[in-house]
Amino acid sequence: MPRIISNHCIVEDHWQVLTLAADETPATVTLPAAPVLLPLAVWLARRDEIIARYPQPGVWLDSDEGPEALAGDTDRFAVIAVNFPKFTDGRSYSSARLLRERYRYSGEIRAIGDVLQDQLFYMRRCGINAYALRADKDPEKALAGLTVFSDSYQAAADQPLPAFRRHATQEPA
Amino acid sequence: MYRYDRTDQQLIDERVAQYRDQMTRHLAGELSADELRPLRLQNGLYIQRHGPMLRIAIPYGMLAAAQLRKLAEISRRYDRGIGHLTTRQNMQLNWPQFEETPEILGELASVEMHAVQTSGNCIRNITSDHFAGVAADELTDPRPYCELLRQWSTFHPEFAFLPRKFKIAVNAAAQDRAVIRAHDIGLDLVRGDDGELGFRVFVGGGLGRTPILGKLVRDFLPRRHLLSYLDAILRLYNRYGRRDNLYKARIKILVQALGIEEFGRQVEAEWSELRDGPTTVPDAEFARLAAHFAPPAWQTLPAEDPAHTALISTDKAFANWVRRCVHPHKTPGYAAVTLSLKAPGVAPGDISDVQMIAVAELAERFSFGEARVSHEQNLVLADVRQSDLHAVWQIARSQRLATANIGLLTDMICCPGGDLCSLANARSIPIAAAVNEKFDDLDYLYDIGDLSLNISGCMNSCGHHHVANIGILGVDKNDEEWYQITIGGQQGNAATIGKVIGPSFYAMEVPEVIAALIDVYVEQRTASERFIDTLQRIGIEPFKTRAYAGRDRRRTAKVEHRETEVVSA
């Protein structure tokens, strides 16, 4: 069973990511047995059916799909995954922050796709708390990426106050 | 200037450790070249034509003497004893060893320096007025705002992988010396109706392949909202900027596609969710940052030093230098000095390790231990007593730092070009050298007067050729170097993008063409007109006609026709 990083620990993971094959459509794709991360389009097309079928569904957003489409529904999900088709595609950082800070989603936000050690710190700051590393990478080694910096200047999902509100007066180094 | 607190130092030290680990993993085969690439770029490391190039950040151009000494030491120990100053007020080392770059970053951290975000698709070095804090025409010192932005943009978790690079500049003076409208975001410090400080915000400017001047997106943004408003702009750009085409990925293309009104409306909508949150900057923070830029201990001096006045009347070379390289200062008896890095025979913006040490000494003796980099690729000593100018000049002259050409034709902005840069289509340094040779008569240069001539080796426009009175752009046609000429561009409050005069020229033709353009100006000018004034009055045609007079363009035209076909195919 694949292993992921979840809240700074390595855990066995049981979620599958459903992607549509070329000949499948959101309306007709067979919904597998739980647990599964569904494409946003499937959720939007078959919301009632999914709610009836899964007690706690999971969904994944591609980098060009904003979390706006989940507004009002976020609390239904056990996992919302945000995809990084390439690690240089930074859109899902914004999606994660919006989920945490605007839509107040408190469940798991999982990074999927081209997820690599050297982006984990920024992902964590944006509110992502689970990381399904790219298959060829060792999650044990990647753990170090979560704690590269001990502080940060900006407010973000992990730290509501910018540095200037936390240590207003400091001696020079 | 700004000094690090414990947090700043800790973050920079941790950045060095992170980079060292990334390089170790790369050399051990655990991090591929493609995976390393954006990481090294965000630490300033490019792989160039002959090997690596390291771009060191100089936040808004401010340098302490100790930092200059360290740069001299680094350039000597790890490079070939030369640094190159850039239009983002940074310094590039062109010959470092790939494996030694973690050591260099470690050395830089020891003097509160780094190479963070000097490249890559992220927020780059914040630039500003090289006369900040001393200019008489300044509303307030822009540097505290630059520092606030430096901290906000450093390791911003949401905006490290933008569609493309992102450049921000701040101006606080009546005359914009930071070319703010050539930036993705240009900030113009102004006072609101009730006396509150804030910004006029321009967005979507940029040079490159599609030169566009920034458009006003907000007439007045109270300063406390600066960070939340910029977060809103950057978030829109991060989410909706194009990622399918490298050449259409800058924010200017998004602004153009939406139109400035719609773009502004979307920014306001996003900002309405962010404003008045914890990112709102309290007055205490502005005060804390401003304290770092408190004026140095200027003495009370007479506005005019009689000995200085006497020297000007007796020493013509000194007088010329004062005329071109010495600038007014808001405090009586003081002046700002530009140390020209545009000596004949030297690549524009290059400075040797020995010169760096000399500038550090000059700064320590005569200018409160600080120097600045200008975006025109020169160095500035901002606080020199008038009575010290002659001594400064003599030392600067002995170091070839006193070429009296600031603002003249040979004060060229010039990118490294095809000699060093792997993006370049053509060389730029030899063109600069040829122009310098053609115009080696200082008296003639003074007669021509204020004129900007900038050179870029490719469409990326690092040499800012679009905003020069005369711009030279290197283009590649069938593996041959050609040069396209634009005229009529300018920086400053009346920033304008220059217009192409016609088909490109061979390298060897360029100096003659420049001379032809100058001839038209000299013949047509009225007593008070600068080159740009005459050009604006009589239009581009007379210049164009003269530039091509007697030149056979058939071959050029044919080649250009072919190139067009390739592009459109």
XYZ file of C-alpha atoms in Angstrom:
742
model
C 0.000 0.000 0.000
C 1.429 3.420 -0.892
C 2.728 5.641 1.879
C 2.166 9.356 2.162
C 3.178 12.091 4.554
C 0.293 13.106 6.760
C 0.827 15.728 9.438
C 4.592 15.121 9.574
C 4.204 11.327 9.820
C 4.497 8.581 7.244
C 1.244 6.668 6.988
C -0.154 3.888 4.830
C -2.718 5.372 2.530
C -5.885 3.858 1.157
C -7.277 6.637 -1.063
C -7.357 6.080 -4.820
C -7.322 8.979 -7.275
C -9.960 8.581 -9.964
C -9.082 10.028 -13.341
C -11.336 9.816 -16.364
C -10.177 7.749 -19.299
C -10.643 9.196 -22.769
C -13.896 7.288 -23.327
C -15.402 8.100 -19.928
C -17.528 11.077 -18.934
C -18.314 12.453 -15.481
C -21.946 11.436 -15.917
C -21.257 7.841 -16.844
C -17.998 6.831 -15.145
C -18.363 3.919 -12.757
C -17.916 5.102 -9.195
C -15.551 2.695 -7.492
C -15.918 1.403 -3.947
C -14.740 3.901 -1.325
C -12.389 5.479 -0.612
C -11.759 7.493 -3.742
C -10.741 11.027 -4.650
C -13.169 12.070 -7.365
C -12.477 14.576 -10.090
C -14.273 17.866 -9.521
C -16.307 17.350 -12.697
C -17.696 14.066 -11.337
C -18.636 15.715 -8.050
C -20.406 18.537 -9.867
C -22.255 16.172 -12.204
C -23.381 13.652 -9.579
C -23.381 15.479 -6.268
C -26.542 13.900 -4.813
C -25.576 10.404 -5.844
C -22.127 10.807 -4.288
C -23.531 12.185 -1.033
C -25.889 9.215 -0.813
C -23.194 6.711 -1.615
C -20.143 7.884 0.333
C -20.396 8.959 3.978
C -17.266 11.082 3.588
C -16.285 11.570 -0.036
C -12.976 12.843 -1.340
C -12.450 15.154 -4.300
C -9.473 16.474 -6.207
C -8.997 19.827 -7.894
C -6.750 20.211 -10.869
C -4.484 23.272 -10.915
C -6.868 25.155 -13.226
C -9.898 24.383 -11.064
C -10.536 26.792 -8.231
C -12.070 25.818 -4.910
C -14.963 28.203 -5.586
C -16.884 25.267 -7.054
C -16.834 23.561 -3.641
C -18.018 26.581 -1.669
C -20.684 25.527 0.812
C -19.796 21.856 0.432
C -16.244 21.725 1.764
C -17.304 20.221 5.119
C -18.699 17.163 3.359
C -15.236 16.011 2.330
C -12.786 13.940 4.304
C -10.042 14.853 1.830
C -9.716 17.591 -0.740
C -6.674 17.022 -2.913
C -5.002 19.713 -5.012
C -3.067 18.582 -8.037
C 0.382 19.766 -9.127
C 0.602 18.586 -12.747
C 4.176 19.914 -12.736
C 5.934 21.099 -9.598
C 6.520 24.446 -11.318
C 2.762 25.005 -11.686
C 2.019 27.112 -8.606
C -1.755 27.532 -8.921
C -2.640 24.932 -6.327
C -0.838 26.928 -3.632
C -3.546 29.561 -4.066
C -6.282 26.901 -4.102
C -5.044 25.470 -0.815
C -4.914 28.867 0.888
C -8.406 29.691 -0.328
C -9.735 26.381 1.003
C -8.238 27.006 4.428
C -8.544 30.741 4.806
C -11.650 31.645 2.814
C -13.732 28.490 2.911
C -12.564 27.519 6.408
C -12.041 23.914 5.402
C -10.468 22.042 8.311
C -10.159 18.538 6.876
C -7.212 17.079 5.014
C -5.791 18.994 2.057
C -3.587 16.666 0.136
C -0.981 17.538 -2.482
C -1.030 15.077 -5.376
C 0.864 14.938 -8.644
C 4.436 16.177 -9.068
C 4.957 16.536 -5.320
C 8.616 16.866 -4.306
C 10.587 17.481 -1.123
C 11.712 20.989 -1.980
C 8.181 22.358 -2.300
C 6.801 20.858 0.917
C 7.574 23.854 3.126
C 5.603 26.251 0.913
C 2.788 23.704 0.581
C 2.586 23.362 4.338
C 2.430 27.130 4.739
C -0.477 27.243 2.289
C -2.493 24.826 4.394
C -1.683 21.512 2.758
C -1.254 18.857 5.464
C -0.869 15.634 3.497
C 1.594 14.945 0.718
C 1.409 12.082 -1.746
C 4.924 12.296 -3.105
C 5.694 11.394 -6.682
C 5.949 7.611 -6.874
C 9.737 7.522 -7.384
C 10.454 9.631 -4.270
C 10.986 8.370 -0.742
C 8.607 10.073 1.709
C 10.964 9.357 4.625
C 13.690 11.457 3.042
C 11.238 14.130 1.929
C 10.022 14.762 5.485
C 12.959 17.118 6.010
C 11.408 19.437 3.432
C 8.619 20.385 5.833
C 10.901 22.081 8.321
C 13.515 23.872 6.221
C 12.754 27.269 7.715
C 12.034 27.938 11.359
C 10.155 31.184 10.770
C 8.540 33.198 7.993
C 7.676 36.775 7.181
C 4.174 36.440 5.766
C 0.836 35.525 7.193
C -0.445 32.324 5.581
C -2.639 29.347 6.386
C -0.215 27.963 8.972
C 0.480 31.268 10.683
C -2.210 33.942 10.761
C 0.179 36.714 11.811
C 3.002 38.154 9.725
C 6.401 38.413 11.434
C 5.945 42.120 12.063
C 2.946 41.420 14.279
C 4.658 38.602 16.169
C 8.030 40.118 17.017
C 7.521 43.812 16.770
C 10.645 44.682 18.723
C 13.823 42.732 18.286
C 17.469 43.433 18.854
C 19.680 43.501 15.766
C 21.358 40.169 15.011
C 20.559 51.157 5.792
C 18.601 48.099 6.823
C 20.378 45.734 9.220
C 19.181 42.178 9.758
C 17.460 41.195 12.969
C 17.710 37.658 14.306
C 14.851 36.411 12.136
C 16.351 37.817 8.928
C 19.735 36.258 9.665
C 18.244 32.934 10.682
C 16.160 32.691 7.503
C 19.136 33.489 5.287
C 21.327 30.971 7.130
C 18.610 28.356 6.751
C 18.364 29.193 3.064
C 22.074 28.523 2.627
C 21.705 25.172 4.417
C 18.729 24.290 2.220
C 20.642 25.114 -0.955
C 23.721 23.237 0.198
C 21.540 20.173 0.780
C 19.891 20.542 -2.632
C 23.284 20.699 -4.342
C 24.493 17.679 -2.364
C 21.413 15.704 -3.384
C 21.864 16.825 -6.972
C 25.493 15.744 -7.089
C 24.488 12.435 -5.491
C 21.954 11.868 -8.273
C 18.902 12.217 -6.014
C 17.734 15.503 -7.490
C 17.622 15.653 -11.283
C 18.864 18.604 -13.302
C 15.254 19.502 -14.161
C 14.201 19.345 -10.514
C 17.172 21.429 -9.419
C 16.714 24.060 -12.106
C 13.978 26.232 -10.544
C 15.611 25.784 -7.141
C 19.004 27.027 -8.254
C 17.426 29.819 -10.278
C 15.680 31.066 -7.132
C 19.156 31.186 -5.627
C 20.481 33.212 -8.548
C 22.320 30.427 -10.337
C 21.966 30.287 -14.127
C 23.767 27.973 -16.500
C 25.139 30.242 -19.205
C 27.072 29.966 -22.427
C 30.404 29.247 -20.777
C 29.162 27.870 -17.480
C 27.304 29.115 -14.437
C 26.417 32.719 -13.651
C 25.461 33.764 -10.135
C 23.254 36.814 -9.647
C 23.610 38.282 -6.172
C 20.739 40.328 -4.751
C 21.358 43.925 -3.744
C 17.982 44.939 -2.290
C 16.990 48.283 -3.828
C 20.667 48.806 -4.631
C 21.894 49.523 -1.099
C 25.420 48.366 -0.242
C 27.443 48.784 2.934
C 31.211 49.122 2.636
C 31.684 45.765 4.372
C 29.417 44.154 1.769
C 31.435 45.681 -1.065
C 34.603 44.291 0.478
C 33.005 40.880 0.715
C 31.876 41.075 -2.916
C 35.439 41.981 -3.884
C 36.781 39.023 -1.924
C 34.200 36.642 -3.409
C 34.819 37.828 -6.955
C 38.555 37.345 -6.472
C 38.356 33.989 -4.752
C 35.523 32.344 -6.647
C 35.443 34.250 -9.935
C 37.756 36.274 -12.163
C 37.799 39.434 -10.081
C 34.929 41.116 -11.954
C 31.351 41.810 -10.972
C 28.663 43.040 -13.354
C 25.947 45.400 -12.087
C 22.483 44.916 -13.524
C 19.378 46.969 -14.208
C 17.733 45.328 -11.161
C 20.529 46.872 -9.092
C 22.021 43.386 -8.562
C 25.524 42.053 -9.170
C 26.338 39.106 -11.433
C 29.395 36.908 -11.257
C 30.036 35.407 -14.663
C 32.620 32.742 -13.873
C 31.795 30.926 -10.626
C 32.175 27.150 -10.291
C 28.892 25.278 -10.024
C 30.034 23.221 -7.011
C 31.308 26.291 -5.163
C 28.037 28.230 -5.221
C 26.893 27.006 -1.761
C 30.185 28.366 -0.360
C 29.565 31.709 -2.050
C 26.059 31.933 -0.591
C 27.526 31.105 2.828
C 30.035 33.941 2.445
C 27.272 36.326 1.390
C 25.151 35.389 4.413
C 28.010 36.465 6.664
C 27.437 40.068 5.487
C 23.624 39.953 5.375
C 23.490 39.193 1.662
C 22.051 36.433 -0.495
C 20.961 35.538 -4.025
C 17.346 34.758 -3.135
C 14.808 35.157 -5.951
C 17.179 36.957 -8.307
C 15.877 34.622 -10.991
C 13.009 32.207 -11.488
C 9.272 32.716 -11.834
C 8.886 34.565 -8.568
C 8.992 38.077 -7.140
C 12.418 39.498 -7.966
C 14.610 42.100 -6.296
C 12.663 45.257 -5.423
C 14.227 48.264 -7.120
C 14.047 51.963 -6.350
C 15.589 55.401 -6.730
C 19.378 55.405 -6.304
C 19.053 58.872 -4.754
C 16.538 57.681 -2.136
C 16.834 59.588 1.103
C 18.921 62.422 -0.353
C 16.927 63.669 -3.352
C 15.441 67.123 -2.939
C 12.404 66.187 -5.012
C 11.401 63.256 -2.832
C 8.140 63.098 -0.890
C 9.547 60.605 1.587
C 12.242 57.948 1.677
C 11.020 54.958 -0.403
C 13.433 52.476 1.179
C 11.336 51.487 4.224
C 8.602 50.480 1.769
C 11.128 48.571 -0.338
C 12.302 46.716 2.750
C 8.729 45.902 3.733
C 8.267 44.451 0.242
C 11.578 42.599 0.419
C 10.422 40.795 3.537
C 6.923 40.149 2.221
C 8.220 38.757 -1.072
C 11.029 36.646 0.440
C 9.924 32.984 0.500
C 6.298 34.001 -0.070
C 4.747 30.525 0.023
C 1.957 31.202 -2.459
C 3.964 33.001 -5.122
C 7.148 30.975 -5.586
C 5.946 29.340 -8.832
C 4.231 32.110 -10.757
C 3.600 31.893 -14.503
C 6.679 34.069 -15.045
C 9.047 36.471 -13.286
C 7.576 39.412 -11.392
C 9.266 42.778 -10.944
C 8.291 45.568 -8.576
C 9.748 49.077 -8.335
C 9.044 51.941 -5.940
C 9.370 55.669 -6.610
C 8.807 58.448 -4.095
C 10.246 61.420 -5.979
C 8.746 64.043 -8.282
C 10.971 62.640 -11.042
C 10.684 58.879 -11.397
C 14.216 57.478 -11.502
C 13.153 53.845 -11.066
C 11.250 53.370 -14.379
C 8.260 52.161 -12.383
C 5.988 51.865 -15.412
C 8.346 49.322 -16.975
C 7.545 46.957 -14.081
C 4.912 44.323 -13.416
C 3.923 46.525 -10.501
C 5.072 50.126 -10.218
C 4.438 51.921 -6.946
C 4.417 55.696 -6.788
C 4.372 57.075 -3.250
C 1.956 59.982 -2.936
C 0.033 61.800 -0.268
C -3.726 61.337 -0.160
C -6.253 64.121 0.240
C -6.126 63.919 4.012
C -2.329 63.881 4.117
C -2.035 60.126 4.489
C 0.822 58.393 2.667
C -0.087 55.818 0.090
C 0.521 54.661 -3.451
C -0.579 55.138 -6.980
C -0.405 51.559 -8.235
C 0.580 50.761 -11.813
C 0.307 47.230 -13.117
C 1.208 45.315 -16.225
C 4.273 47.187 -17.383
C 7.299 45.397 -18.727
C 9.836 45.451 -21.526
C 10.794 42.188 -23.181
C 9.193 40.973 -26.387
C 6.004 42.974 -25.894
C 6.970 46.305 -24.325
C 4.063 47.896 -22.477
C 3.934 50.697 -19.929
C 2.141 49.915 -16.690
C -1.449 51.103 -16.356
C -2.907 52.832 -13.339
C -4.985 50.267 -11.461
C -5.511 52.262 -8.274
C -5.308 55.986 -7.821
C -4.655 55.858 -4.099
C -3.870 52.904 -1.876
C -3.303 53.845 1.776
C 0.108 52.514 2.734
C -1.249 50.182 5.452
C -2.999 48.169 2.727
C 0.088 47.714 0.560
C 0.679 44.025 1.295
C -2.919 42.840 1.148
C -3.464 44.691 -2.120
C -0.338 43.198 -3.655
C -1.393 39.761 -2.372
C -4.646 40.262 -4.291
C -2.849 41.210 -7.534
C -0.381 38.363 -7.223
C -3.108 35.852 -6.439
C -5.049 36.814 -9.559
C -1.878 36.569 -11.590
C -0.865 33.239 -10.056
C -4.272 31.746 -10.763
C -5.123 33.251 -14.137
C -1.864 34.307 -15.794
C -1.100 32.240 -18.884
C 1.101 29.222 -18.380
C 0.804 27.736 -21.855
C 3.167 30.124 -23.611
C 6.369 31.467 -22.076
C 6.117 34.630 -24.144
C 2.576 35.406 -23.022
C 2.997 34.587 -19.369
C 3.828 37.994 -17.887
C 1.071 39.820 -16.028
C 0.944 42.464 -18.766
C -0.656 39.910 -21.090
C -3.337 39.104 -18.487
C -3.998 42.800 -17.926
C -4.207 43.329 -21.666
C -6.555 40.382 -22.154
C -8.955 41.485 -19.411
C -8.557 45.215 -19.949
C -7.403 47.377 -17.078
C -10.932 48.133 -15.834
C -11.923 44.492 -15.559
C -8.539 43.553 -14.127
C -8.909 46.315 -11.539
C -12.417 45.148 -10.697
C -11.184 41.604 -10.078
C -8.322 42.899 -7.933
C -10.782 44.915 -5.838
C -13.033 41.872 -5.451
C -10.156 39.695 -4.247
C -8.777 42.480 -2.086
C -12.136 43.002 -0.393
C -11.634 39.527 1.126
C -8.100 40.301 2.301
C -8.126 43.942 3.358
C -8.070 44.899 7.025
C -6.728 41.446 7.926
C -3.529 40.771 9.880
C -1.419 41.707 6.852
C -2.482 45.323 7.364
C 0.743 47.134 8.225
C 0.615 49.124 11.471
C 2.258 52.545 11.727
C 4.673 51.066 14.272
C 6.091 48.766 11.605
C 6.608 51.652 9.189
C 8.333 53.534 11.992
C 10.520 50.532 12.818
C 11.606 50.191 9.187
C 12.091 53.934 8.732
C 14.445 53.982 11.737
C 16.824 51.791 9.721
C 17.054 54.559 7.145
C 17.407 57.450 9.541
C 19.477 60.216 7.959
C 23.219 59.957 8.703
C 24.876 62.619 10.854
C 24.972 65.352 8.214
C 26.886 68.409 9.376
C 25.536 71.924 9.211
C 27.401 73.337 6.255
C 27.148 76.383 4.020
C 25.289 75.714 0.786
C 28.400 76.563 -1.191
C 31.992 75.738 -0.358
C 34.257 78.559 -1.680
C 37.247 76.266 -2.227
C 35.076 73.923 -4.297
C 33.767 76.816 -6.366
C 37.315 77.975 -6.985
C 38.444 74.523 -8.113
C 35.598 74.310 -10.579
C 36.682 77.513 -12.238
C 40.332 76.481 -12.506
C 40.220 72.764 -13.221
C 38.278 71.968 -16.389
C 38.420 68.186 -16.013
C 37.114 68.427 -12.460
C 34.433 70.872 -13.564
C 33.291 68.440 -16.275
C 33.070 65.648 -13.759
C 31.089 67.822 -11.364
C 28.763 68.800 -14.191
C 27.965 65.198 -15.160
C 28.627 63.043 -12.087
C 27.695 65.234 -9.125
C 24.015 65.593 -8.245
C 22.110 67.856 -5.892
C 21.493 66.744 -2.317
C 18.684 67.941 -0.107
C 21.127 68.966 2.646
C 23.182 72.137 2.146
C 26.866 71.494 1.540
C 26.355 67.867 0.459
C 26.148 66.199 -2.927
C 25.528 62.767 -4.389
C 28.231 61.377 -6.665
C 27.886 58.850 -9.469
C 30.951 56.683 -9.987
C 30.748 55.868 -13.688
C 31.174 52.227 -14.639
C 31.121 53.275 -18.280
C 34.796 53.908 -18.932
C 35.900 53.349 -22.547
C 37.120 49.812 -23.145
C 35.211 48.367 -20.195
C 31.957 46.417 -20.519
C 29.216 48.733 -19.195
C 28.422 47.962 -15.553
C 31.548 45.903 -14.928
C 33.568 46.560 -11.788
C 36.810 44.896 -10.734
C 37.597 43.600 -7.264
C 40.171 46.380 -6.854
C 37.556 48.975 -7.778
C 35.078 47.444 -5.331
C 37.625 47.860 -2.520
C 38.307 51.415 -3.671
C 34.594 52.232 -3.606
C 34.310 50.691 -0.126
C 37.137 52.964 1.027
C 35.578 55.996 -0.636
C 32.260 55.185 1.028
C 33.906 54.817 4.421
C 35.939 58.000 4.137
C 33.419 60.240 2.454
C 29.878 58.837 2.494
C 28.948 57.274 5.845
C 30.083 53.821 4.748
C 27.355 53.248 2.158
C 27.042 53.073 -1.614
C 24.181 52.374 -4.012
C 23.816 50.622 -7.336
C 21.807 52.549 -9.926
C 19.653 50.722 -12.451
C 21.776 52.482 -15.081
C 24.598 50.204 -13.894
C 26.668 52.785 -12.049
C 27.548 53.227 -8.372
C 26.473 56.168 -6.242
C 27.967 57.743 -3.129
C 24.940 59.535 -1.776
C 26.285 61.773 1.004
C 29.540 63.480 0.018
C 30.471 66.875 1.417
C 31.016 69.449 -1.300
C 34.424 70.161 0.209
C 35.396 66.502 -0.288
C 34.368 66.279 -3.939
C 37.813 67.065 -5.301
C 39.433 64.377 -3.156
C 36.747 61.873 -4.170
C 37.274 62.771 -7.829
C 41.024 62.271 -7.636
C 40.709 58.845 -6.060
C 37.850 57.844 -8.372
C 39.877 59.008 -11.384
C 42.871 56.925 -10.328
C 40.509 53.914 -10.314
C 38.906 54.764 -13.682
C 35.628 55.459 -11.899
C 35.405 59.125 -12.871
C 34.500 59.098 -16.564
C 32.463 62.294 -16.809
C 29.710 60.803 -18.962
C 26.684 60.290 -16.739
C 23.520 60.901 -18.745
C 25.510 61.167 -21.982
C 25.546 58.884 -24.998
C 28.330 56.661 -23.625
C 26.568 56.099 -20.272
C 24.974 53.101 -21.949
C 22.833 50.504 -20.245
C 24.033 47.261 -21.754
C 23.320 43.609 -21.035
C 26.141 41.036 -21.112
C 24.830 39.842 -24.486
C 26.029 36.971 -26.597
C 29.539 36.977 -25.137
C 28.184 35.491 -21.930
C 24.434 35.021 -21.960
C 22.942 31.904 -23.528
C 19.630 33.642 -24.237
C 21.231 36.356 -26.360
C 20.799 36.482 -30.134
C 23.738 38.794 -30.602
C 26.621 40.331 -28.742
C 26.138 43.679 -27.064
C 29.459 44.458 -25.394
C 31.359 44.843 -28.728
C 28.595 47.189 -29.933
C 29.007 49.273 -26.783
C 32.763 49.303 -27.367
C 32.341 50.364 -31.004
C 29.954 53.177 -30.040
C 32.441 54.262 -27.380
C 35.227 54.371 -29.963
C 33.140 56.350 -32.408
C 32.235 58.881 -29.727
C 35.544 59.171 -27.906
C 35.606 62.985 -27.947
C 34.235 64.189 -24.614
C 33.679 67.718 -25.882
C 31.465 66.388 -28.665
C 29.588 64.235 -26.144
C 28.956 67.315 -23.993
C 27.775 69.166 -27.073
C 25.299 66.356 -27.828
C 24.208 66.511 -24.207
C 21.607 64.399 -22.429
C 20.916 61.274 -24.418
C 20.229 57.691 -23.424
C 21.503 54.824 -25.548
C 20.741 51.303 -24.364
C 21.677 47.933 -25.813
C 19.997 44.541 -25.403
C 21.350 41.347 -26.919
C 17.894 39.831 -27.337
C 14.157 40.386 -27.012
C 14.272 39.814 -23.268
C 15.419 43.445 -23.162
C 17.645 43.288 -20.095
C 19.421 46.322 -21.548
C 16.188 48.392 -21.425
C 16.581 49.401 -25.072
C 12.847 50.152 -25.380
C 13.046 53.104 -22.995
C 16.197 54.657 -24.467
C 16.312 57.674 -26.769
C 18.304 55.362 -29.020
C 17.797 51.655 -28.433
C 19.813 48.866 -30.006
C 18.459 45.335 -30.080
C 20.455 42.313 -31.187
C 18.560 39.961 -33.486
C 19.603 36.692 -35.031
C 18.975 36.110 -38.702
C 20.256 32.845 -40.085
C 23.000 32.692 -37.474
C 24.153 36.223 -38.224
C 24.111 39.065 -35.723
C 21.946 42.003 -36.772
C 20.857 45.052 -34.863
C 17.485 46.725 -34.870
C 17.335 50.370 -33.848
C 14.532 52.112 -32.012
C 14.352 55.814 -31.279
C 12.217 58.033 -29.106
C 12.021 55.935 -25.973
C 12.627 57.518 -22.604
C 12.552 56.824 -18.878
C 11.195 59.100 -16.190
C 7.758 60.598 -15.741
C 7.249 60.778 -19.494
C 8.296 57.160 -19.989
C 7.820 56.159 -23.628
C 8.513 53.028 -25.659
C 10.772 53.733 -28.618
C 9.790 53.055 -32.232
C 11.665 50.788 -34.629
C 13.169 52.843 -37.470
C 13.269 50.008 -40.013
C 15.250 46.966 -41.135
C 18.201 45.870 -39.042
C 21.849 46.747 -39.518
C 25.119 44.829 -39.525
C 27.220 45.246 -36.398
C 29.794 47.303 -38.275
C 27.130 49.732 -39.467
C 25.780 50.516 -36.004
C 28.234 53.282 -34.962
C 27.745 55.074 -38.307
C 23.985 54.842 -37.982
C 24.153 56.302 -34.473
C 26.343 59.085 -35.836
C 23.805 59.741 -38.585
C 20.985 60.021 -36.038
C 23.074 62.408 -33.948
C 23.858 64.506 -37.049
C 20.165 65.042 -37.680
C 19.729 66.207 -34.117
C 22.749 68.532 -34.198
C 21.531 70.111 -37.469
C 17.928 70.506 -36.410
C 18.053 71.324 -32.719
C 17.173 74.631 -31.176
C 19.426 76.029 -28.469
C 17.632 74.415 -25.533
C 16.591 71.107 -27.049
C 17.814 67.701 -25.999
C 17.913 64.884 -28.565
C 14.531 63.605 -27.416
C 12.962 67.086 -27.662
C 14.104 67.562 -31.243
C 12.943 64.078 -32.144
C 9.525 64.728 -30.660
C 9.258 68.040 -32.501
C 10.359 66.956 -35.978
C 9.268 63.314 -35.837
C 10.958 60.057 -36.706
C 11.144 60.481 -40.532
C 14.219 62.708 -40.889
C 16.143 60.346 -38.611
C 14.965 57.303 -40.489
C 15.847 58.772 -43.861
C 19.346 59.678 -42.741
C 19.969 56.328 -41.075
C 19.299 54.444 -44.310
C 20.796 56.989 -46.727
C 23.268 55.208 -48.990
C 22.656 51.799 -47.446
C 21.528 48.900 -49.555
C 18.692 47.278 -47.663
C 17.768 44.658 -50.251
C 19.576 41.874 -48.450
C 18.225 42.853 -45.038
C 14.718 43.109 -46.365
C 14.978 39.680 -47.911
C 16.302 38.104 -44.732
C 13.603 39.767 -42.665
C 10.951 38.564 -45.026
C 12.234 35.030 -44.586
C 12.268 35.361 -40.827
C 8.671 36.532 -40.852
C 7.686 33.432 -42.744
C 9.392 31.187 -40.254
C 7.714 32.941 -37.354
C 4.258 32.878 -38.853
C 4.667 29.230 -39.790
